[in-house]
XYZ file of C-alpha atoms in Angstrom:
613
model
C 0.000 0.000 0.000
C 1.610 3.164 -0.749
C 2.147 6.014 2.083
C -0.151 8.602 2.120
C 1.282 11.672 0.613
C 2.229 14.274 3.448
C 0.812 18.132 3.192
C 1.900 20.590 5.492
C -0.269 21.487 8.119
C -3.375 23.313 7.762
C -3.420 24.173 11.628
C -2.205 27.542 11.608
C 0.248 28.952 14.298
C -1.950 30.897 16.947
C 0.079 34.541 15.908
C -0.457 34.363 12.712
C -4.185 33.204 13.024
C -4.961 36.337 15.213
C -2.631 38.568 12.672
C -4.695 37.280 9.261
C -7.865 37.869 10.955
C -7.102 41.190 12.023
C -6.080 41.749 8.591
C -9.691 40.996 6.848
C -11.388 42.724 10.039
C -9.632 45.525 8.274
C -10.346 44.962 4.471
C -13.962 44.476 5.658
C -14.335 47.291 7.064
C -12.671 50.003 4.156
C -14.231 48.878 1.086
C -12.735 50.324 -1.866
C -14.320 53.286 -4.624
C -16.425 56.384 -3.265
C -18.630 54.492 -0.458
C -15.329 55.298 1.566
C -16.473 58.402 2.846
C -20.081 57.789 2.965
C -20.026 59.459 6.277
C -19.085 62.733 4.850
C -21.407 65.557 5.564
C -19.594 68.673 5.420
C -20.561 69.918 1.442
C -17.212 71.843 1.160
C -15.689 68.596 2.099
C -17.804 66.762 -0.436
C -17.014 69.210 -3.622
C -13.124 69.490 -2.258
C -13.469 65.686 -3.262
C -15.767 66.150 -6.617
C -19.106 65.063 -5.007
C -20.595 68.188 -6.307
C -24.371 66.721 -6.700
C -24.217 65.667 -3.015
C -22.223 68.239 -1.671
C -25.479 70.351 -3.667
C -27.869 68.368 -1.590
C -25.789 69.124 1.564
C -26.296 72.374 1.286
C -29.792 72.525 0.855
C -30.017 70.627 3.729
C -28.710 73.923 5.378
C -30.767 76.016 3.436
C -33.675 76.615 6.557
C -30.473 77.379 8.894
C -28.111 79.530 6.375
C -31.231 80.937 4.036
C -29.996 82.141 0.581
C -26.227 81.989 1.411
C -26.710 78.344 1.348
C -29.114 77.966 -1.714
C -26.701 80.066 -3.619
C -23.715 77.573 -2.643
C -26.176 74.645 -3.762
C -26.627 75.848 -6.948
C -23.295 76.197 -7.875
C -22.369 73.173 -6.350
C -25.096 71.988 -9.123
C -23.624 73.400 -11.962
C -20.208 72.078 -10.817
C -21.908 68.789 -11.032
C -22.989 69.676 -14.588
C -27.210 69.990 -13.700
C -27.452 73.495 -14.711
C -31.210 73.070 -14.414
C -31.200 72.584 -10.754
C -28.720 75.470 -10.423
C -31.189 77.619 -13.018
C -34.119 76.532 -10.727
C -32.422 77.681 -7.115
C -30.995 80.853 -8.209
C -33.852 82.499 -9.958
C -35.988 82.231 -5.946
C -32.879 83.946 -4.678
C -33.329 87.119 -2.806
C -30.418 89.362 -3.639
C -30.867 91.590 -0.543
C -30.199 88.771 1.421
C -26.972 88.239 0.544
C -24.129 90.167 0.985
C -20.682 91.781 -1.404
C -18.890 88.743 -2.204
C -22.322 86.731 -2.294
C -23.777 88.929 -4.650
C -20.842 88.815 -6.927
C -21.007 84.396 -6.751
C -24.740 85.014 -7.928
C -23.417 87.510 -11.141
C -20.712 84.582 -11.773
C -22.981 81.975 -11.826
C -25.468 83.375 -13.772
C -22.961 84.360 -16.050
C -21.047 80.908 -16.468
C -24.915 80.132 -17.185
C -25.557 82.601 -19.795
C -22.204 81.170 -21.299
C -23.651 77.785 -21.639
C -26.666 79.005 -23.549
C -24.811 81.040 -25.940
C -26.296 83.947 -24.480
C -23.160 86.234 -24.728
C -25.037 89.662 -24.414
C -26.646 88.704 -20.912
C -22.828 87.474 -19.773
C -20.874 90.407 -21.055
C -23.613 92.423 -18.825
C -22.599 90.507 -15.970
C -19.270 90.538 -16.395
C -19.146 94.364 -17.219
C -17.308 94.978 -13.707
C -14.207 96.689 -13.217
C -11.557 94.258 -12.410
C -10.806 95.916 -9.294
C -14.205 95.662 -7.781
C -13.796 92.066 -7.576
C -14.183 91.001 -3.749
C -10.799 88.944 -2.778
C -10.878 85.092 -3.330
C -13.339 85.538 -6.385
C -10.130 87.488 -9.156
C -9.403 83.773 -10.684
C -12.867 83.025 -11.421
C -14.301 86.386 -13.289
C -11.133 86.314 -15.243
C -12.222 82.593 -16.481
C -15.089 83.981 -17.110
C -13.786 86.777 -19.269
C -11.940 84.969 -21.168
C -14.721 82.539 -21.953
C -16.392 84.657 -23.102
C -13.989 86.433 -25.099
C -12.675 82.700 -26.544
C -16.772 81.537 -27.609
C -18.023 84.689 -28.708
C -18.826 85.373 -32.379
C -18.323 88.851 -31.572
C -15.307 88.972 -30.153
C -12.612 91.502 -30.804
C -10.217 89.568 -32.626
C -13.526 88.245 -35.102
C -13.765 92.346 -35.330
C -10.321 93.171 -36.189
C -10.183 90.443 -38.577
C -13.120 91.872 -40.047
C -11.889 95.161 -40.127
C -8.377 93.688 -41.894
C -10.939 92.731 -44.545
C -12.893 95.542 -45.388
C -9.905 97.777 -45.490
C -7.692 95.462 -47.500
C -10.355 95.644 -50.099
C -10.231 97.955 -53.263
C -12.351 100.881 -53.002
C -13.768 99.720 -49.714
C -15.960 102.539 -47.405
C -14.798 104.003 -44.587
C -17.527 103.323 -42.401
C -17.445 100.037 -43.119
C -14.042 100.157 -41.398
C -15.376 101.764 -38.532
C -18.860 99.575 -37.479
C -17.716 96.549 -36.162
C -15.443 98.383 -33.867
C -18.067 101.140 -32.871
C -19.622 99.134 -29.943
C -16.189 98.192 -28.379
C -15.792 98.966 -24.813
C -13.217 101.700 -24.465
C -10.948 99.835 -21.948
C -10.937 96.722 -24.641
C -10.254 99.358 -27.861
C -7.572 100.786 -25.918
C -5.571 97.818 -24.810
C -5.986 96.312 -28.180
C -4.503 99.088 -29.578
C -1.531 99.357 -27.221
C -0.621 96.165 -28.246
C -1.503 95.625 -32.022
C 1.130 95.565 -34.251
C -0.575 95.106 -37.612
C -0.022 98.604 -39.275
C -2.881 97.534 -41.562
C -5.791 97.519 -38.669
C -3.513 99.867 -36.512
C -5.101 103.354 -37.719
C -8.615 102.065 -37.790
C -8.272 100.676 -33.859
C -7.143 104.578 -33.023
C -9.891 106.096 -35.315
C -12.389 103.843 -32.940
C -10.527 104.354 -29.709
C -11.633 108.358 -30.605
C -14.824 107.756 -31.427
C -15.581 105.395 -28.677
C -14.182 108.022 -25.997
C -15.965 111.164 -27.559
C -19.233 109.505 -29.397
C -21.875 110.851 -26.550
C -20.406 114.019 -26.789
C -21.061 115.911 -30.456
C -18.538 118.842 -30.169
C -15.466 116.515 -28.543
C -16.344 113.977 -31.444
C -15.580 116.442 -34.344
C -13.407 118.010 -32.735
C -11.395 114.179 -31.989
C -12.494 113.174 -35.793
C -10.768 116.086 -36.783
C -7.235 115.234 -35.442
C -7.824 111.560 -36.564
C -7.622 112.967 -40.165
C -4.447 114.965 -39.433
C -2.919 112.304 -37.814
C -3.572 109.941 -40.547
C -3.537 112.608 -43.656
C -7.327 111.458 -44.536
C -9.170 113.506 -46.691
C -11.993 115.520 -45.133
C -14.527 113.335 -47.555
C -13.547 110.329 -45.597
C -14.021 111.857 -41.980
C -17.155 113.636 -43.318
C -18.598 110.008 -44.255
C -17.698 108.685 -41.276
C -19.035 111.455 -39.063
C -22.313 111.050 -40.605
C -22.889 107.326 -40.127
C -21.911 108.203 -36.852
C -24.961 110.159 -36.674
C -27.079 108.059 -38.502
C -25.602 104.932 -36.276
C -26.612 106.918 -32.872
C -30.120 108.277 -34.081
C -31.155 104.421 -34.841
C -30.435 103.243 -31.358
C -33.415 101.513 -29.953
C -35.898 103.071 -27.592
C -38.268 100.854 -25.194
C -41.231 100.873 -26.751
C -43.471 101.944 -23.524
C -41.771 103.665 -20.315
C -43.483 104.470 -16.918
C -42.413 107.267 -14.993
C -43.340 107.615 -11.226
C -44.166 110.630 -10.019
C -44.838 112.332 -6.270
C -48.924 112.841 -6.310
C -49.325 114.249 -3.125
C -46.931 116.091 -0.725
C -43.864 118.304 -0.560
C -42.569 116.603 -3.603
C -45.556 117.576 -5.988
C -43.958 120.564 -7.572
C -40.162 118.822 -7.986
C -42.191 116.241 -9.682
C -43.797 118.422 -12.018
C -40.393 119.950 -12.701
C -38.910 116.968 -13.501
C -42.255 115.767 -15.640
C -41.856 119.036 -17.662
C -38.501 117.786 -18.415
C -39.080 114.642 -19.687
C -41.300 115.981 -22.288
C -39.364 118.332 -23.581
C -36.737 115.708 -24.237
C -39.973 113.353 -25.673
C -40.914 116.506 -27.730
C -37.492 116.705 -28.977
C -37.077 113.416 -30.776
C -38.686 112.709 -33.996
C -42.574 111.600 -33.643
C -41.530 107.923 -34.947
C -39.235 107.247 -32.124
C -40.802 108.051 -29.634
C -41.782 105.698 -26.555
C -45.063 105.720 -25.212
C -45.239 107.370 -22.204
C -46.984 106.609 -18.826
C -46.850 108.985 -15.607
C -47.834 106.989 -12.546
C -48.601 109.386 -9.761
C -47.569 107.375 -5.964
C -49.772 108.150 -2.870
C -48.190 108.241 0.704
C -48.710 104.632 1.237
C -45.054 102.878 1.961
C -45.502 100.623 -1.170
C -47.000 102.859 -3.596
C -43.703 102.146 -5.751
C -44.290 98.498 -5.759
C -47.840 98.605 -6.554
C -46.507 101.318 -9.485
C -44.118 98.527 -11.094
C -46.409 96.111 -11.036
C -49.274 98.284 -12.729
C -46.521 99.430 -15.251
C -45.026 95.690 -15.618
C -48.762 94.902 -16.473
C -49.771 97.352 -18.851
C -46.429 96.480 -21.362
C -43.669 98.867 -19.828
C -40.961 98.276 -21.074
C -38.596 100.678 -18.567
C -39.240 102.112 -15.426
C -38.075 105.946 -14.440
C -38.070 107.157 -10.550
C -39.253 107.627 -8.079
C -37.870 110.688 -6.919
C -38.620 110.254 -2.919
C -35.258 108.494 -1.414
C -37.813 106.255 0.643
C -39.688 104.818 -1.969
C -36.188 102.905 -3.544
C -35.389 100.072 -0.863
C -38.920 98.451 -1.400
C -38.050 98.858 -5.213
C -35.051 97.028 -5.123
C -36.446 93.831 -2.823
C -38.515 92.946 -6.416
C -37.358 90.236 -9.066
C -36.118 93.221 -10.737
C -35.254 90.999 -14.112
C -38.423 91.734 -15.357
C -38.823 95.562 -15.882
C -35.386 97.906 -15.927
C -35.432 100.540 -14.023
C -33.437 104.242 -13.791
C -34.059 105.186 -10.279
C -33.906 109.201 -9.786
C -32.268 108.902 -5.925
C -30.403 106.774 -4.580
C -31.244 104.371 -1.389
C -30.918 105.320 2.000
C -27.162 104.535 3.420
C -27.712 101.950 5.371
C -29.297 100.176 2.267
C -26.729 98.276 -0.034
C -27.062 99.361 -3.562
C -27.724 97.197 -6.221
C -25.050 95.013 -8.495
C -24.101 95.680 -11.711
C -26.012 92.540 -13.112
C -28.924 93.980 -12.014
C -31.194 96.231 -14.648
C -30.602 99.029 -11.956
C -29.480 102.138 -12.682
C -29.070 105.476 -11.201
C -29.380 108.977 -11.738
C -29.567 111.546 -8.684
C -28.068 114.765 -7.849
C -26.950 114.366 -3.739
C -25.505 117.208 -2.877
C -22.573 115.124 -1.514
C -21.435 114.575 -4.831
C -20.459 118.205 -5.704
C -18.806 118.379 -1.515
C -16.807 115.627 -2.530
C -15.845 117.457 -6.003
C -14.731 120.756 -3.352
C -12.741 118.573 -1.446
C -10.850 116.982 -4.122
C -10.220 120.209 -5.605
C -9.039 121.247 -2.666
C -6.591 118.935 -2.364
C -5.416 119.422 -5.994
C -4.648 122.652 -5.459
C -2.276 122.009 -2.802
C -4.769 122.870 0.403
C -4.563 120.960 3.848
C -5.839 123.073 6.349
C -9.710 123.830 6.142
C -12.121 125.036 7.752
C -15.822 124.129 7.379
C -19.205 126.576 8.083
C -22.267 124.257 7.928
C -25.746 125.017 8.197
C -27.031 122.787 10.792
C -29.729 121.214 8.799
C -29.266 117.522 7.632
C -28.649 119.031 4.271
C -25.722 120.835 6.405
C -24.540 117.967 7.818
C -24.536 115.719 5.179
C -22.132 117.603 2.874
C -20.239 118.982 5.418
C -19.583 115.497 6.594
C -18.922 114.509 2.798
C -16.568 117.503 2.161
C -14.305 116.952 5.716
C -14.640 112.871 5.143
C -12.764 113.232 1.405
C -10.639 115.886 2.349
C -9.265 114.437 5.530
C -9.126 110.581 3.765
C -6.688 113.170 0.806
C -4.387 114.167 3.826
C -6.028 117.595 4.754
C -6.748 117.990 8.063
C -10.295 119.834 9.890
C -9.043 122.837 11.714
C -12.194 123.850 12.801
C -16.219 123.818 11.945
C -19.541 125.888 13.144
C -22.615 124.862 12.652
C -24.798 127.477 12.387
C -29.065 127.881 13.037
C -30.185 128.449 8.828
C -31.808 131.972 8.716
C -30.002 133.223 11.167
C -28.877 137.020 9.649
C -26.015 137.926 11.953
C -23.509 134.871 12.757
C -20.385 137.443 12.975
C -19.619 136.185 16.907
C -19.898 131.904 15.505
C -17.709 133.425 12.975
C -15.340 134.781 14.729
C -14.806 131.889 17.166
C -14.217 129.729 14.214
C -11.177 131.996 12.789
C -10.038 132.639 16.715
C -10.569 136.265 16.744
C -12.175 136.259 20.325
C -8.560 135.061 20.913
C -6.954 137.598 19.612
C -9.644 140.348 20.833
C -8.674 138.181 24.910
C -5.103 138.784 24.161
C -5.288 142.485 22.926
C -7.095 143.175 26.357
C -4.627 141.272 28.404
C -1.651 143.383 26.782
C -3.723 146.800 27.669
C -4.344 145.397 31.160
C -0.389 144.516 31.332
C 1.159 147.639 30.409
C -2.088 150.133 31.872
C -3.088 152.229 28.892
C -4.513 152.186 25.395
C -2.400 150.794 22.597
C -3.300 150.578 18.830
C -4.059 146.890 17.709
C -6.218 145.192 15.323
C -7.625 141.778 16.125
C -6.019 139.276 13.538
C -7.789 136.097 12.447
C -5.964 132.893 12.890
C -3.257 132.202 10.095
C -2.990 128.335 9.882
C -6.565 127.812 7.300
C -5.705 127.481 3.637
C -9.271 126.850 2.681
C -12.870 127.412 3.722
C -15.569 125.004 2.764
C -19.177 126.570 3.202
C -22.089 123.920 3.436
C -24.927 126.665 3.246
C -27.965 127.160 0.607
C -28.503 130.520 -1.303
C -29.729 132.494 1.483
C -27.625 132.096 4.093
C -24.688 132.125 2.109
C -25.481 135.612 0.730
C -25.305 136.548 4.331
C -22.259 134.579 5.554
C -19.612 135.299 2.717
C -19.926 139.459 3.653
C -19.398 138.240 7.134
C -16.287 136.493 6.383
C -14.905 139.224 4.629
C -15.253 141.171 6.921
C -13.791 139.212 9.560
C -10.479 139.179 7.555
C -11.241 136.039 5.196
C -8.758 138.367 2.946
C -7.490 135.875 -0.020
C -8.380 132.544 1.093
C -10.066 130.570 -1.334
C -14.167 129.690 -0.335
C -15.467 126.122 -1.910
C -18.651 125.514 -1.723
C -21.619 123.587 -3.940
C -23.730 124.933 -5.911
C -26.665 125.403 -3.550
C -25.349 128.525 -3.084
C -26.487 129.935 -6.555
C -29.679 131.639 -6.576
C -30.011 131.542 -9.862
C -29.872 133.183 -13.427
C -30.706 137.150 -13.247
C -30.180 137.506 -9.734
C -27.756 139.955 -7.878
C -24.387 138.158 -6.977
C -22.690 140.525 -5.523
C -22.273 139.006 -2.318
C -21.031 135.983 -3.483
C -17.997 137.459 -4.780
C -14.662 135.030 -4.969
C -16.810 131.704 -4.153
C -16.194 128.491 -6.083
C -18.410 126.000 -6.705
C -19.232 122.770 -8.854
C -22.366 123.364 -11.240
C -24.150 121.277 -13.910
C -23.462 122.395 -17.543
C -27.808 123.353 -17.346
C -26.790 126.456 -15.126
C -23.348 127.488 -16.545
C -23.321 130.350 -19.220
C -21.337 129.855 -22.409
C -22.420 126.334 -23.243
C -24.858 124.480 -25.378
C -26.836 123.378 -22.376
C -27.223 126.714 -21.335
C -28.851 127.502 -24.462
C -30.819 124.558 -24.120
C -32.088 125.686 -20.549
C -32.820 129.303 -21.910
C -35.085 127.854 -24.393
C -36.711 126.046 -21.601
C -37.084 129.067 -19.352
C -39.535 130.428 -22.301
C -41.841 127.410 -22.317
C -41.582 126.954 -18.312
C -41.118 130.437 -16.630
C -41.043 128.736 -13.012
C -37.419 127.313 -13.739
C -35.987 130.550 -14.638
C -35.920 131.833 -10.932
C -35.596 128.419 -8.939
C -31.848 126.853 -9.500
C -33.732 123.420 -8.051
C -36.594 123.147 -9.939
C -34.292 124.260 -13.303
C -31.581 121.397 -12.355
C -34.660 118.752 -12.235
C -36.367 120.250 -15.371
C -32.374 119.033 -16.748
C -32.613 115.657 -15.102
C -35.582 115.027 -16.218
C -34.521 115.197 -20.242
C -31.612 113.416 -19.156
C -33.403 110.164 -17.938
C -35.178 110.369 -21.209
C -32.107 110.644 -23.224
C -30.171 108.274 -21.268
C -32.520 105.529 -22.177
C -31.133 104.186 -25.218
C -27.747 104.109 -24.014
C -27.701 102.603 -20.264
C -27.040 99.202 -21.766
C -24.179 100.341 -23.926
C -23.044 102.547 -20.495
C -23.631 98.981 -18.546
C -21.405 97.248 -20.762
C -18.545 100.236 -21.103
C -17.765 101.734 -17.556
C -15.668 104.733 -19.718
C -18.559 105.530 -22.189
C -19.375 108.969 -20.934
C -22.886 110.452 -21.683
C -22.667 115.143 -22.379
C -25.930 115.463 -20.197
C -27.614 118.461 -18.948
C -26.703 117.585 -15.311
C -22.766 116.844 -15.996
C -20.870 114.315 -17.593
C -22.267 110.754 -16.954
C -20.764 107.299 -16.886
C -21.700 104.163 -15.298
C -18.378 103.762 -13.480
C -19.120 100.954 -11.035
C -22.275 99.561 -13.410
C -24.815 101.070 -11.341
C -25.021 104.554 -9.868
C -24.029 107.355 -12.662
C -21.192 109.349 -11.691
C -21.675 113.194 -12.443
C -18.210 114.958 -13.681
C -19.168 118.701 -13.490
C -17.169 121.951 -14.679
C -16.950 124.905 -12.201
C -17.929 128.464 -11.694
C -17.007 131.162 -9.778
C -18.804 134.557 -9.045
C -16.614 137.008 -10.322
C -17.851 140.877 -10.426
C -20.968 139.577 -9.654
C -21.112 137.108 -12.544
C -21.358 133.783 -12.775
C -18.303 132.273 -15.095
C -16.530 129.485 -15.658
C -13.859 128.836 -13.681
């Protein structure tokens, strides 16, 4: 019988039993793929690993806790995951007041990456139409993706452009315009870093001719005049200029109007006759365009109740408008801006209270107000310009007062000038000669003239002298009182120190100015003799007598043509932060996409005349 073959042992050694089992206890209990982390709740954890759907759900499962911050994350945890129609479906319940800066901004980006998707390269360039340098921290990497996205897909980029122009102008016999229209919609900023670094001598005069243009094109008189050096430049004919000049013209008269706009407009209280100023305005500019282009018109007059606006935008939304102009009244704004604003554009004529945030640019918000903080921060800047660090401030203490003294001493101190002193003084007062003279420390020199008398026992000859150490004085006053305070200060030994102040203190055309002598201030082009806008506003004053004698009610009658004739353009302005508008009220651009920043010349009363200064 043959042995039995011998195995080795199947009893294993008692280590290595307890060893092997350990080791499948372990294999058991980490299976392998993405069930590993199963656990994982936190959603920034989940998209840091590319679980963007679930990291999508794990934020909604926040959303009761964290509101709209947390829906917003969601969706673009969504679109990460490639379901743009969940993102779509979150983001368009968002309420934008709800979030904050950098939140905001994530909303524009998404909705932009979205628009990108679709094709839709007019809604993202709105979106993206930011200064780069407004972009909150953290968020620089992603807008310049998105820029160049969109610069890469569109068919309207400016490379397709150039390449376009290359071909028209490489043609025999071509037209000049030709040359110039697929340029003429370029932002500014894009034209002129294009042209700083083409190289193709070809393209390279057209890219300058629209770099003029597109810096000069809402502005008539700086346009020929910049067409004009173009041909010099160049050594075009004056044919070829005169061609392109008038499709110029031809190109701006064809912009298109919204068909229907509502206008809201104060029907009861202290606003009524501002309102009817401002009404009277917009007609004029309505009367002014050819009967073919112009928009239907619809004045909505508000009530005192809180939400008169609202119930306004709806009644306009229903009945077809197709833009929205006002209100005037600063209080009637915030409710205005908590509504799904997509739907209806809208040029607001204030601007929300401080403490409210203002709108983003990829909102269909614009607007157009004249605070008199603007023109105190204009004074303080000049101030600083011309060398001034010392001021002094006179206020009326009034909130008007306040708020653009506060403006003027806030921009001048944030320049390097320093506040030497301020008085505040009660408006209507007619003698403030002893607030005065605190302010330039004359009661200090009066105290020390009496204590050199009383030290040396007799009479002596002395003068009280003002205090030496002011450069500048900044006077927050209206027409009245300032009329009475500037003989004061002259009198008190203001000698040549320079007095800034805004134009509130102008009582208007064909009045006395005697007394306002030396005084500087910042004034729309409407009020300031010697321009075309002052011929404009003349013409006005014989169709609406009231404006003549009321500096207010005439600068409203001018803002009121303006947010007419801004109409066409605000998406063009949204688009090109540098496109500046020649209106009535000063020189507008959309700098940061939403509020319309007012560059004004300035005047001074010389002789008892108001000139340019």
């Amino acid at each position: 019988m043959a042995p039995m073959p011998s195995y080795p042992s199947t009893r294993a050694h008692p280590l290595a039993a307890c060893l092997l089992a350990l080791l499948l206890a372990g294999c058991a209990a980490t299976p392998p793929g993405p069930e590993r982390d199963a656990d994982v709740s936190d959603p920034a954890e989940l998209s840091a690993q590319g679980r963007h759907a679930e990291a999508a759900r794990a934020w909604l499962e926040r959303a009761d806790e964290q509101g709209d911050a947390a829906r917003l994350a969601a969706a673009e945890a969504w679109n990460r995951a490639g379901q743009p129609a969940e993102a779509r479906a979150l983001i368009d319940d968002l309420v934008r007041t709800q979030l904050d800066r950098e939140q905001r901004f994530r909303l524009d980006f998404l909705r932009a990456d979205l628009a990108l998707s679709d094709r839709d390269f007019d809604t993202a360039a709105r979106l993206l139409a930011v200064p780069a340098d407004a972009v909150p921290d953290g968020l620089e990497d992603r807008y310049a993706r998105l820029v160049r996205r969109l610069e890469e897909r569109d068919p309207e980029s400016l490379d397709a452009r150039l390449r376009r122009v290359r071909n028209v102008v490489t043609t025999p016999g071509f037209e000049p315009p030709d040359a110039v229209a697929p340029l003429i919609d370029v932002p500014l900023r894009t034209l002129r870093a294009a042209a700083d670094l083409d190289s193709d001598a070809v393209v390279a005069p057209w890219l300058d001719l629209a770099v003029a243009i597109r810096a000069n094109l809402l502005d008539d008189d700086a346009l020929a005049e910049a067409l004009a050096e173009w041909e010099t430049r160049y050594g075009r004919s004056a044919e070829v200029v005169d061609a392109i000049a008038d499709w110029i013209t031809t190109w701006k008269a064809e912009r298109p109007w919204p068909a229907r706009v509502a206008v809201l407009l104060p029907g009861q209280g202290p606003l009524v006759r501002a309102g009817d100023a401002l009404r009277d305005g917009l007609l004029s500019a309505w009367l002014d365009l050819p009967a073919e282009r112009r928009p239907e018109l619809d004045f909505l007059y508000l009530d005192d109740a809180p939400d008169a606006a609202v119930g306004a935008w709806f009644q306009a939304r229903e009945a077809g408008a197709r833009y929205l102009v006002g209100p005037l009244d600063r209080a009637r704004v915030e409710p205005l801006l908590n509504l799904p604003l997509q739907q209806l554009p809208i040029l607001l004529l204030n601007r929300p209270p401080p403490e409210v945030a203002l709108p983003t640019p990829s909102q269909p918000v614009s607007i157009l107000a004249l605070p008199p903080e603007e023109e105190a921060e204009l004074a303080a800047l000049r101030a600083l310009v011309e060398g001034h660090r010392r001021a002094l401030v006179v206020a009326q203490d009034s909130d008007f007062g306040r708020r653009v003294a506060d403006r003027f001493v806030e921009t001048f101190e944030l320049g390097g000038g320093r506040l030497l002193g301020r008085a505040d003084y009660p408006p209507g007062e007619p003698d403030q000669t002893e607030r005065l003279g605190r302010l330039f420390e004359i009661d200090r020199s009066e105290a020390r003239i009496q204590a050199m008398r009383s030290l040396l026992g007799g009479e002596m000859e002395s003068e009280p002298q003002r205090r030496t150490d002011v450069d500048v004085v900044f006077l927050a006053a209206r027409e009245d009182d300032a009329r009475r305070i500037v003989p004061q200060l002259k009198f008190l030994g203001l000698g040549g120190l320079p007095v800034l102040a805004t134009s509130h203190v102008f009582p208007g055309s064909g009045r006395a100015l005697g007394d306002l002598d030396g005084v500087a201030f910042p004034i729309s082009p409407w009020l300031l003799p010697g321009t075309e806008h002052a011929e404009a506003r003349r013409a006005a004053e014989r169709v609406f007598p009231a404006i003549e004698s009321a500096p207010t009610f005439s600068q409203l009658h001018a803002l009121g043509r303006d947010a007419l004739r801004l109409l066409p353009w605000l998406p063009a302005m949204e688009r090109d932060p540098l496109l500046v508008f020649d209106g009535h009220v000063g020189r507008l651009r959309l700098a940061d996409g939403v509020t319309l920043e007012r560059d004004l010349p300035w005047a001074r009363i010389r002789d008892g005349e108001l000139k340019r200064d």
